[in-house]
Coordinates of C-alpha atoms and ligand atoms in Angstrom, one line a residue:
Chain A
X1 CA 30.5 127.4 12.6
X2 CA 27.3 126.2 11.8
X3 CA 27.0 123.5 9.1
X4 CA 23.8 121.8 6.9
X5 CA 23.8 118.7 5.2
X6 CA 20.6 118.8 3.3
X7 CA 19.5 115.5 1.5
X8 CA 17.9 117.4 -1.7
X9 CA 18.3 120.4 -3.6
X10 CA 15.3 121.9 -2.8
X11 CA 16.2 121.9 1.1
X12 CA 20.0 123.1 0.1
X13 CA 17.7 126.5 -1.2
X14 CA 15.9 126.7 1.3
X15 CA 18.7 126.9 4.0
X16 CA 20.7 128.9 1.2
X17 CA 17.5 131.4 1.2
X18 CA 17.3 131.4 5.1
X19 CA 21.1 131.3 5.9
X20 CA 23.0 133.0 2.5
X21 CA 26.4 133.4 4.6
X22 CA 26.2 129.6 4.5
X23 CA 29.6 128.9 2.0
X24 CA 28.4 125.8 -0.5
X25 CA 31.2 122.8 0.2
X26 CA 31.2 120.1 -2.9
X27 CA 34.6 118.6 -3.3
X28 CA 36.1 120.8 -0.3
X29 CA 39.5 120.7 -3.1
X30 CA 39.6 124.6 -3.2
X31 CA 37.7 125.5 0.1
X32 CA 39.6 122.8 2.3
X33 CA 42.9 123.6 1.8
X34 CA 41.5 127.7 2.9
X35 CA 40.3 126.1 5.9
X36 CA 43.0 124.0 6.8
X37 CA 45.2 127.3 7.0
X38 CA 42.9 129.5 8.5
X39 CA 42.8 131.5 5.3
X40 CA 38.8 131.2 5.7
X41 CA 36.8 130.8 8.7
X42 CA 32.8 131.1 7.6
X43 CA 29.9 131.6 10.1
X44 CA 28.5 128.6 8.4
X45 CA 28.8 125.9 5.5
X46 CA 26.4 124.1 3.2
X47 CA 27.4 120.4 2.0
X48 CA 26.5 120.2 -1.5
X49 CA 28.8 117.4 -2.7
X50 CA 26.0 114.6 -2.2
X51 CA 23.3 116.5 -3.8
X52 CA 21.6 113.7 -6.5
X53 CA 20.5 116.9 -8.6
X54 CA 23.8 118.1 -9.1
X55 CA 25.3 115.1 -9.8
X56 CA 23.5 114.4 -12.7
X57 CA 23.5 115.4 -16.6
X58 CA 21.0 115.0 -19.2
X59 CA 20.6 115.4 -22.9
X60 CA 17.7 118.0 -24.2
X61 CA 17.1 118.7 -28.0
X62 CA 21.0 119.2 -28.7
X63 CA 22.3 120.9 -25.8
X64 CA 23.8 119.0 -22.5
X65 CA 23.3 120.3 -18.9
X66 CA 26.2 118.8 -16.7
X67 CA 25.4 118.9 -12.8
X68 CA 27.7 121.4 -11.0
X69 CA 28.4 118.4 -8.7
X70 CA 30.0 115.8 -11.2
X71 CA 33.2 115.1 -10.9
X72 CA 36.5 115.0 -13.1
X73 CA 36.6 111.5 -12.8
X74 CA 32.9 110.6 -13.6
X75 CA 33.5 112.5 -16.9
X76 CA 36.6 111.0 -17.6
X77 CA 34.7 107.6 -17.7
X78 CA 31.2 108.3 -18.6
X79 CA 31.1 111.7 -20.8
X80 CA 33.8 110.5 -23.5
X81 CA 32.1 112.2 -26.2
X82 CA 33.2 115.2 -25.0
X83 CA 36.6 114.3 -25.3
X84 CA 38.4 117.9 -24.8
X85 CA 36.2 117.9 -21.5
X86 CA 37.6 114.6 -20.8
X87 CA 41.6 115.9 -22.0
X88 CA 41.0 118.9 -19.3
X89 CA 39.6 116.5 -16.3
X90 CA 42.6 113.7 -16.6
X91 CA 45.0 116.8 -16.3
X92 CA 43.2 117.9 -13.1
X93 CA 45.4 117.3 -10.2
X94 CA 45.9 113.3 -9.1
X95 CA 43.1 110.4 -8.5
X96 CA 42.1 111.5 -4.9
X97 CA 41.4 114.9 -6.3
X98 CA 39.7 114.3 -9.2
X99 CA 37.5 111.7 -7.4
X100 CA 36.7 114.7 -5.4
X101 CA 36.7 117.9 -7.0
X102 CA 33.7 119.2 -9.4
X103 CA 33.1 121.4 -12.3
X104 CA 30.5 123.2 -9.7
X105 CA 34.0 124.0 -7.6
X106 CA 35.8 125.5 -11.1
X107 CA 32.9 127.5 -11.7
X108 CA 32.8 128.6 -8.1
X109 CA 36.1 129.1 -7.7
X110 CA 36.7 131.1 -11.0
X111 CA 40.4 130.8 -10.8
X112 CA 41.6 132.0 -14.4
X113 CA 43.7 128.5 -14.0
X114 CA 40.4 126.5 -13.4
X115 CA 41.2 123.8 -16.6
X116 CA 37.7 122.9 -17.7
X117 CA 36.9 126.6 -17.6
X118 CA 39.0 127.0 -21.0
X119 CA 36.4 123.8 -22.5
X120 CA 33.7 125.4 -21.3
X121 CA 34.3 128.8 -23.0
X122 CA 35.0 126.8 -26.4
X123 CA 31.5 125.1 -25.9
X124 CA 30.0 128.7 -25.6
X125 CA 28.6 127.3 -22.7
X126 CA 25.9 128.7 -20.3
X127 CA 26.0 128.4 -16.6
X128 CA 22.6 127.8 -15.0
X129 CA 22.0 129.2 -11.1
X130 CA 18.9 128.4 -9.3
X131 CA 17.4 129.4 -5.6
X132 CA 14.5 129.0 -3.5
X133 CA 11.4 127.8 -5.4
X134 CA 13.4 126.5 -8.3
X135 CA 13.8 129.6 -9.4
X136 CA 16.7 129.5 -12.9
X137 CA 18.8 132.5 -14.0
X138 CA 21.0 131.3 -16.6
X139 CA 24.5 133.2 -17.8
X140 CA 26.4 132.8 -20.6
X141 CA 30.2 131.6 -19.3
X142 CA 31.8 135.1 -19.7
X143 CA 29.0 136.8 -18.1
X144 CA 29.7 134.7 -14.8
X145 CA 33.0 134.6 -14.9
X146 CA 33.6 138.1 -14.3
X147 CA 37.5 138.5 -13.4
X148 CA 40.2 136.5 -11.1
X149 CA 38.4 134.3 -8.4
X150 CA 35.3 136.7 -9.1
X151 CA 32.1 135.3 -10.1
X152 CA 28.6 136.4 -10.7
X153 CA 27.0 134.0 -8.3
X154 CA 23.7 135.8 -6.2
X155 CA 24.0 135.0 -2.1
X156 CA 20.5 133.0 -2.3
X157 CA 21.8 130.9 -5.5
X158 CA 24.0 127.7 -6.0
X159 CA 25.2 126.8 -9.3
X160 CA 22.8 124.0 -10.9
X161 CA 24.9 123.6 -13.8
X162 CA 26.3 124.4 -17.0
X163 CA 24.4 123.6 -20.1
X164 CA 25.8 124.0 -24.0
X165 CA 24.9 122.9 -27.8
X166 CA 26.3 119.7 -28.6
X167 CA 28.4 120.1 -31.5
X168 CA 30.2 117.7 -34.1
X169 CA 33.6 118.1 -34.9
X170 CA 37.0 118.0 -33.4
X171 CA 38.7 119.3 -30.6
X172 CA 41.1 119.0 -27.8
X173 CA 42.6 120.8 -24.7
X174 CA 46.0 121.0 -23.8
X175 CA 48.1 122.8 -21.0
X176 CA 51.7 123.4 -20.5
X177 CA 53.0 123.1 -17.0
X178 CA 56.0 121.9 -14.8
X179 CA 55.3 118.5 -14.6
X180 CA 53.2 115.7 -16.4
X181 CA 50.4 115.8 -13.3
X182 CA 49.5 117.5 -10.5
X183 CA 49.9 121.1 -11.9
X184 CA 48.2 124.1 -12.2
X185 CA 48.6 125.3 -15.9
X186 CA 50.9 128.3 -16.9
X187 CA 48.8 128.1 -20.1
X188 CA 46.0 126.3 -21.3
X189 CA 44.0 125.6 -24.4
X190 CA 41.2 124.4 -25.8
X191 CA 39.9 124.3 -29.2
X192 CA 36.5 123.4 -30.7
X193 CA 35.8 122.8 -34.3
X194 CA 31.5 123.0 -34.9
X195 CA 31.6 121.5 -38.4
X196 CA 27.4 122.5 -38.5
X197 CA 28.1 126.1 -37.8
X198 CA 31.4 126.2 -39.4
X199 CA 32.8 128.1 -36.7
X200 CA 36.2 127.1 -34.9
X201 CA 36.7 128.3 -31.1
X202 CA 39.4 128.8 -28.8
X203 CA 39.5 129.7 -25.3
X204 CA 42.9 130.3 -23.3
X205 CA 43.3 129.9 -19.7
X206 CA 46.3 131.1 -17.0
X207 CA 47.5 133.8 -19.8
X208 CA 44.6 136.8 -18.5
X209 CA 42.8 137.6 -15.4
X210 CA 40.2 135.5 -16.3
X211 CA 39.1 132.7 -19.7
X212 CA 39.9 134.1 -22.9
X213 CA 38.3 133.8 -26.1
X214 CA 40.3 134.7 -29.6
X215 CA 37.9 135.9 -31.9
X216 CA 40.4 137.2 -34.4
X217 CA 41.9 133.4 -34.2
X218 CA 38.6 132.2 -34.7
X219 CA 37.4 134.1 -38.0
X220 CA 40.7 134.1 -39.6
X221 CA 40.7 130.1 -39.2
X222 CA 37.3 129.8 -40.0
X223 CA 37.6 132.0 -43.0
X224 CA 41.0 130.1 -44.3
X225 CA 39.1 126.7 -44.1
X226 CA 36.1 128.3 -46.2
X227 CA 38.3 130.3 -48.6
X228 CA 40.2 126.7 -49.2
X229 CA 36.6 124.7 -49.5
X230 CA 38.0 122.6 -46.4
X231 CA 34.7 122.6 -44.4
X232 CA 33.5 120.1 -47.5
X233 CA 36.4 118.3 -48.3
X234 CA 38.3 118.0 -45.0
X235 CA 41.6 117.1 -47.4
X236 CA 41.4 120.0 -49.2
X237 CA 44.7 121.7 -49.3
X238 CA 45.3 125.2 -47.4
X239 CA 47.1 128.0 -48.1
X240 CA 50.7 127.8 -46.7
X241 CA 51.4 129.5 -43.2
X242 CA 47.7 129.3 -41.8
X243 CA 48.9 127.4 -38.5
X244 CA 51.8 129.7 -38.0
X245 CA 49.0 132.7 -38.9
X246 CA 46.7 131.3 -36.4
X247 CA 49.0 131.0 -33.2
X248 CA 50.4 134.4 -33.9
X249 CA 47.0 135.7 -33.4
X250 CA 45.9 133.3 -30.2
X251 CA 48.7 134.5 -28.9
X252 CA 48.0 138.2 -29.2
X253 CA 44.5 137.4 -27.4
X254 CA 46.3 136.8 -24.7
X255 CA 46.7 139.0 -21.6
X256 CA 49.1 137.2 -19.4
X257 CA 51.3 138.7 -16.8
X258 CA 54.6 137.5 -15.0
X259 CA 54.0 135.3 -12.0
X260 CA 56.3 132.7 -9.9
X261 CA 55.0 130.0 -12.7
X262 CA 55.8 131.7 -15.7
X263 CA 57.0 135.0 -17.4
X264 CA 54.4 136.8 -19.7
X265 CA 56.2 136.1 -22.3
X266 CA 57.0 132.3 -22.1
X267 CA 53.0 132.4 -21.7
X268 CA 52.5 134.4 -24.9
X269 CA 54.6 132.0 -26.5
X270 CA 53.4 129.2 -25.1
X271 CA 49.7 130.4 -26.4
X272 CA 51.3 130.5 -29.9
X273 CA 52.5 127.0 -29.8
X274 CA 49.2 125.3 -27.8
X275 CA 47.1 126.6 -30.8
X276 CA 49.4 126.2 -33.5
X277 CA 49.2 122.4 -32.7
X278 CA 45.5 122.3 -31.5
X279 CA 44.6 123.7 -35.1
X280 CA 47.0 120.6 -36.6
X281 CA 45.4 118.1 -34.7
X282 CA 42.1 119.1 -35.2
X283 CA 42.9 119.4 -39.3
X284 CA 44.6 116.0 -39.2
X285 CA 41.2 114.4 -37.0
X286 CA 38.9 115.7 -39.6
X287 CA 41.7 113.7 -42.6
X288 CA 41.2 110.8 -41.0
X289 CA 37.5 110.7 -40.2
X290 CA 37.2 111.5 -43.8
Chain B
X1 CA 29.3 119.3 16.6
X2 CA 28.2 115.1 17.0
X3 CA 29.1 113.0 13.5
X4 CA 28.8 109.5 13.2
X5 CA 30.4 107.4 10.9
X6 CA 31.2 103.7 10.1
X7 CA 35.1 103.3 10.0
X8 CA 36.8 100.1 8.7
X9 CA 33.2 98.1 9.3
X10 CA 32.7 99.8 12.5
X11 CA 29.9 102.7 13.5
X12 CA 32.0 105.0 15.9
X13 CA 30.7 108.6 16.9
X14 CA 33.2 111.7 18.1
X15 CA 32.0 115.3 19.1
X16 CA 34.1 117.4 16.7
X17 CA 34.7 121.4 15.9
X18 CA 32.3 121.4 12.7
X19 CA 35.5 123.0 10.8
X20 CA 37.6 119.9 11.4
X21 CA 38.8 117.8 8.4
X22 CA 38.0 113.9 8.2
X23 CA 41.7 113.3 8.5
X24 CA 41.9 115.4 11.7
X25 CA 39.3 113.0 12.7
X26 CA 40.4 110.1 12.0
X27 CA 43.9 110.9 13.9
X28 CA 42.9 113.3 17.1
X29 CA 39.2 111.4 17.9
X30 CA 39.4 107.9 16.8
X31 CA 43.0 107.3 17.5
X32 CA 43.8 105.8 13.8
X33 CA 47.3 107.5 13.1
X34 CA 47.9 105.3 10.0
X35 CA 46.7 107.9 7.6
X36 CA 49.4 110.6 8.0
X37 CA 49.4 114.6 7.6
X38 CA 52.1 116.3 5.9
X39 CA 50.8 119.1 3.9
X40 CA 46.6 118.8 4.7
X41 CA 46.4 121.0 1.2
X42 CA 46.2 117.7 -1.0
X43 CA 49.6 117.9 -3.0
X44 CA 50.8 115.0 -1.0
X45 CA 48.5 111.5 -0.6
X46 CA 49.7 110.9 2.7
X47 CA 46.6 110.7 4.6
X48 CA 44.6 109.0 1.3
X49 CA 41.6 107.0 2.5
X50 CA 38.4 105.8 1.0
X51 CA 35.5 107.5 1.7
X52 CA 32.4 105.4 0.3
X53 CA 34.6 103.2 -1.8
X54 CA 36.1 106.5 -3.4
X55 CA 40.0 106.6 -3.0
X56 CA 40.2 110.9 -1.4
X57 CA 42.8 113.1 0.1
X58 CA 40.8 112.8 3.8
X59 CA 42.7 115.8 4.9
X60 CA 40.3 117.7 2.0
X61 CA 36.9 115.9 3.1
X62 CA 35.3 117.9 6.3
X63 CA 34.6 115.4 8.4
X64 CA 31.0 116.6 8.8
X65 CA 30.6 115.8 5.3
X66 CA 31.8 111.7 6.1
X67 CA 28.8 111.9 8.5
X68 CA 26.6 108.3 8.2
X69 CA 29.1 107.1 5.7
X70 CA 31.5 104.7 4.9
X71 CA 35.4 105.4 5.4
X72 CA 38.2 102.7 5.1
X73 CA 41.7 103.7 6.3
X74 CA 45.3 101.7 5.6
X75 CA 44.1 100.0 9.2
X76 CA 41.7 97.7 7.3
X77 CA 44.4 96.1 5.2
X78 CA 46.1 93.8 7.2
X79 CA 44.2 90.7 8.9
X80 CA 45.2 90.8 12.5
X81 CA 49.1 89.9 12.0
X82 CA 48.5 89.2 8.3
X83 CA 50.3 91.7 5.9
X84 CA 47.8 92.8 2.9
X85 CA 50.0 91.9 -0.7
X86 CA 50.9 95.5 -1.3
X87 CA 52.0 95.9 2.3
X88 CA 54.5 92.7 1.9
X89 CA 55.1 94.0 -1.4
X90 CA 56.6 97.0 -0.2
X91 CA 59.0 95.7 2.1
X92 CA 60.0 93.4 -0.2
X93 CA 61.0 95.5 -2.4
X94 CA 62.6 98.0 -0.6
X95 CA 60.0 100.8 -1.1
X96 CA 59.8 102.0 2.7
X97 CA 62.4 104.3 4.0
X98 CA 61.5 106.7 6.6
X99 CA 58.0 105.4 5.9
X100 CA 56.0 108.5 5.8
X101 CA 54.2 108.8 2.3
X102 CA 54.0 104.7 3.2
X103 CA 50.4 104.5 4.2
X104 CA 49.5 106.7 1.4
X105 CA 50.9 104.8 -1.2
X106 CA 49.9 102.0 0.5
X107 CA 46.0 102.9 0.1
X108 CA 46.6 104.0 -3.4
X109 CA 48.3 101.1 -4.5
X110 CA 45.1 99.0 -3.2
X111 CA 43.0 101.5 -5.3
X112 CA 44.6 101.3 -8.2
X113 CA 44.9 97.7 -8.4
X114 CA 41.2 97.0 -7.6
X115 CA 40.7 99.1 -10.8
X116 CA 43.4 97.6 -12.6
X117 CA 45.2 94.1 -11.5
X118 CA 48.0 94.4 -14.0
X119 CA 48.7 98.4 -14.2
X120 CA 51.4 99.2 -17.1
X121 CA 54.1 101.5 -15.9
X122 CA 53.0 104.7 -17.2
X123 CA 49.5 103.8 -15.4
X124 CA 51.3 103.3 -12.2
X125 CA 53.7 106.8 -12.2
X126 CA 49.8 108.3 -13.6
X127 CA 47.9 106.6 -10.9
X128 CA 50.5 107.7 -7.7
X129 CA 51.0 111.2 -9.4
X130 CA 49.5 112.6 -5.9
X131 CA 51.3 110.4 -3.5
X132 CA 54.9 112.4 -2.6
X133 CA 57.8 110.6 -1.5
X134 CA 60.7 112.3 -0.3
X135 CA 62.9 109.4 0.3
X136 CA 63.0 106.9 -2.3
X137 CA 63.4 108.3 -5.8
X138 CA 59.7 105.9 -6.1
X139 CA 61.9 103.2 -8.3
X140 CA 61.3 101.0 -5.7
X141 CA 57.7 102.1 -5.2
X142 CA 57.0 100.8 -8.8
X143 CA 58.9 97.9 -8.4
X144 CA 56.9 97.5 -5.4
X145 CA 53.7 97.9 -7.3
X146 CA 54.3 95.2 -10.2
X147 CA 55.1 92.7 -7.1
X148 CA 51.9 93.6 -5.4
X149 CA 50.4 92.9 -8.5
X150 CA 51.8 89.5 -9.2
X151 CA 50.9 88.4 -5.7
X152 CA 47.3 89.6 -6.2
X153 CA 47.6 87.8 -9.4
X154 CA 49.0 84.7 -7.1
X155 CA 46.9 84.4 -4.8
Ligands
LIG301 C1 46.3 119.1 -5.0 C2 45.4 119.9 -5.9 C3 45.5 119.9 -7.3 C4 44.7 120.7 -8.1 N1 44.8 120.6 -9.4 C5 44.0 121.3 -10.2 C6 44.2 121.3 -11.6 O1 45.1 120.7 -12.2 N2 43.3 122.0 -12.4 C7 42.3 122.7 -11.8 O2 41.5 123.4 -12.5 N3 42.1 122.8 -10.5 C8 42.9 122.1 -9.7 N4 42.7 122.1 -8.3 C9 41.7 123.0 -7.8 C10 40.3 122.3 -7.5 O3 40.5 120.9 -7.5 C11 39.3 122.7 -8.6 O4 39.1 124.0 -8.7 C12 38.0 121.9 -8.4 O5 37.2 122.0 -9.6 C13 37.2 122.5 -7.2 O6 36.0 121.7 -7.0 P1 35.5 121.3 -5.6 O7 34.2 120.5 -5.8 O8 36.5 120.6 -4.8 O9 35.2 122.7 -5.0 P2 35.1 123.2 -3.5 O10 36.4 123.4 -2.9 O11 34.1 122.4 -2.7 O12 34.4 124.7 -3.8 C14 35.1 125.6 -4.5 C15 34.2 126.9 -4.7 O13 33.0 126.7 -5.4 C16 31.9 126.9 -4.7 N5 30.9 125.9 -5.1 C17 31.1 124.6 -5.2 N6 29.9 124.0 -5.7 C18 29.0 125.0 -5.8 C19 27.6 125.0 -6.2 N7 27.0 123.9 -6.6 N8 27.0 126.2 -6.2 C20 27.6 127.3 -5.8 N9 28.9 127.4 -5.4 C21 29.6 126.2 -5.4 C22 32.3 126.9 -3.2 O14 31.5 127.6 -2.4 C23 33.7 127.4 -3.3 O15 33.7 128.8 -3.4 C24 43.6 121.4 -7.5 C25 43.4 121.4 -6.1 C26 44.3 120.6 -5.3 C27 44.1 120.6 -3.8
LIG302 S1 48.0 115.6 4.1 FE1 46.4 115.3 2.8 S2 47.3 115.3 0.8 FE2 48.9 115.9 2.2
LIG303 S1 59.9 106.7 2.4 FE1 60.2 108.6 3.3 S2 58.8 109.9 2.3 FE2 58.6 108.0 1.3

């Protein structure tokens, strides 16, 4: 097995150009664990997790690019404006593995149980791949993640980062599991409110092959907070039966199926009651902010 | 392949397949058997070490990537004959049965109090939610944590 430890990016393309069996290792949470039971054994590996250009972020005129190497727990304490980014890293696994494991590896991974996958659909976030030279292609989420563990990643590339428009409004993510830590979600949730667009968003994760929007969700939330002049005055009143309305319908945007964690419909209904209460907490945020 | 690393304020060196894990490592090359394996797939703490300050599962780090850095293992906590606070702490409170998930918890405990000298209960259970313990029922692991963190206070 041959292995590189570049010091910089540009020598990480380089070898990636040169040597593009060569697997990129950040956190080693997902690819370890192959490796430890023989479930993977590649001609060669590329150590990415030290790489200071992917474990940075920066702000340009309203959007965010976050390195594909930064950790769960560097955004837990250092991105807490992004607080459902924050909700879905503290749910990631313990301390040692969020210490460890990056949003790089949940891109790269494209599990449809990766949680800040869910976030980064709500952000309608775009995932930015460079190679050799510098060269960017950048993808907007769904176009990457193209189905269970399947990604749209080129041999030559490594993922730089994903980049979205900051937004203002509330939001949160929230995942139903077996236990309070340490699990992977049966379903997960996140929604976005974008008070300058007036647009809500909601992505689902663990209930479809891959992250799943629910447009219908979406418009008929967005359109129930316009219809009630609620984008203006956040205590305007809505018509009765819009949360029920609205998990009905992120629940039939689901496409879950039964596994040994759940049964599709315990998912389905678990979808119903994640954005039933997202949607409550998100109305009862904007109340108190006023 | 050759890595070289500096391992509880020591540079040691060991030729190593380039697919081996840190805590494989640690364990078959540098004879530190402290940090334990039980499930190398980090669900279980047991072989939690530091790795540049960084509290990791070192059974998830390949050891090529610990190459010219900095790992501390539950061997640097006690001076010579010298128990470190959480290590007292957990035999005096009854936290160690089989002993096991101890050197885990032991490392994690250290960790968390570094971070936090007087954790809250629901910050310790968060804190050691990836340190298994198949013995104990972890009562006494908590018990042994609010100890540890009187001592530290103490001392
Ligand atoms: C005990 C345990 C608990 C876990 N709990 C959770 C959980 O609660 N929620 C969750 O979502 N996940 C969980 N995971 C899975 C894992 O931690 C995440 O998917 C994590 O984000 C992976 O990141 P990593 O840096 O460790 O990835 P790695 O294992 O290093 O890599 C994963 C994949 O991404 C690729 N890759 C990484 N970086 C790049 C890059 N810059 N460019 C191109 N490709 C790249 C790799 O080649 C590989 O295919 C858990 C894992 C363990 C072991
Ligand atoms: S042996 Fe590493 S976490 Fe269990
Ligand atoms: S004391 Fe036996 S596993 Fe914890």
């Amino acid at each position: 097995m041959r292995i590189h430890l570049p010091r910089t990016l540009d020598e990480a393309l380089e070898i990636k150009a040169t040597d593009p069996e060569a697997v990129p290792l950040a956190g080693g949470t997902d690819l370890m664990v192959l490796l430890n039971f023989d479930r993977l054994r590649p001609a060669a590996m590329l150590e990415v997790s030290r790489l200071p250009e992917l474990r940075a972020w920066r702000w340009e005129n309203g959007t965010f690019l976050l390195g594909a190497g930064v950790t769960y727990s560097r955004i837990v304490s250092s991105l807490t404006e992004f607080k459902p980014l924050v909700e879905a890293s503290r749910t990631v696994g313990s301390p040692q593995i969020r210490n460890r494991a990056t949003i790089g590896g949940n891109l790269g991974t494209a599990s449809p149980a990766g949680d800040a996958l869910p976030v980064l659909a709500a952000y309608d976030a775009e995932v930015v791949l460079i190679k050799a030279g510098g060269k960017t292609r950048t993808l907007p989420w769904h176009q990457f993640l193209v189905g269970p563990k399947r990604n749209a990643l080129a041999p030559d590339e490594l993922i730089l980062g994903v980049r979205w428009t900051v937004t203002r409004g509330p939001g949160s993510f929230s995942k139903i599991g077996t236990r309070n830590a340490m699990v992977i979600a049966v379903a997960g949730l996140c929604l976005v409110m974008d008070e300058g667009q007036r647009q809500l968003r909601v992505a689902l994760g663990s209930v479809g092959p891959t992250i799943l929007r629910a447009p219908d969700a979406e418009a008929f939330a967005s359109k129930a907070l316009t219809g009630a002049g609620a984008w203006e005055d956040p205590r305007a009143a809505l018509p009765p039966r819009v949360l029920e309305e609205f998990g009905e319908r992120v629940a039939a945007a689901a496409r879950p199926i039964d596994d040994v964690r759940g049964t599709a419909a315990y998912r389905r209904h678990a979808c119903r009651v994640l954005g039933r209460r997202a949607l409550a907490w998100a109305l009862e945020d904007r109340k108190l902010r006023g | 392949m050759i890595i070289r690393l500096k391992v509880n304020g020591e540079w040691r060196q060991a030729d190593v397949w380039p697919g081996a894990s840190l805590l494989h490592v640690l364990r078959e090359h540098l004879g530190l058997v402290g940090s334990k394996n039980a499930c190398e797939q980090g669900e279980c703490g047991s072989c939690s070490v530091w790795l540049d300050g960084d509290l990791v599962c070192s059974c998830l780090v390949l050891a090529a990537q610990a190459h010219e850095r900095e790992v501390q293992t539950v061997e640097s906590l006690a001076e010579g004959p010298r128990l470190h606070p959480v290590q007292e702490a957990f035999l005096e409170a009854g936290a160690v049965q089989c002993g096991f998930c101890t050197p885990g918890l032991i490392v994690a405990v250290a960790d968390l109090l570094q971070h936090d000298p007087a954790p809250s209960e629901l910050t310790i259970r968060e804190a050691l939610a990836g340190n298994l313990c198949r013995c104990t029922g972890y009562a006494k692991i908590i018990d042994a944590v609010k100890l540890a963190a009187q001592k530290m206070g103490n001392a």
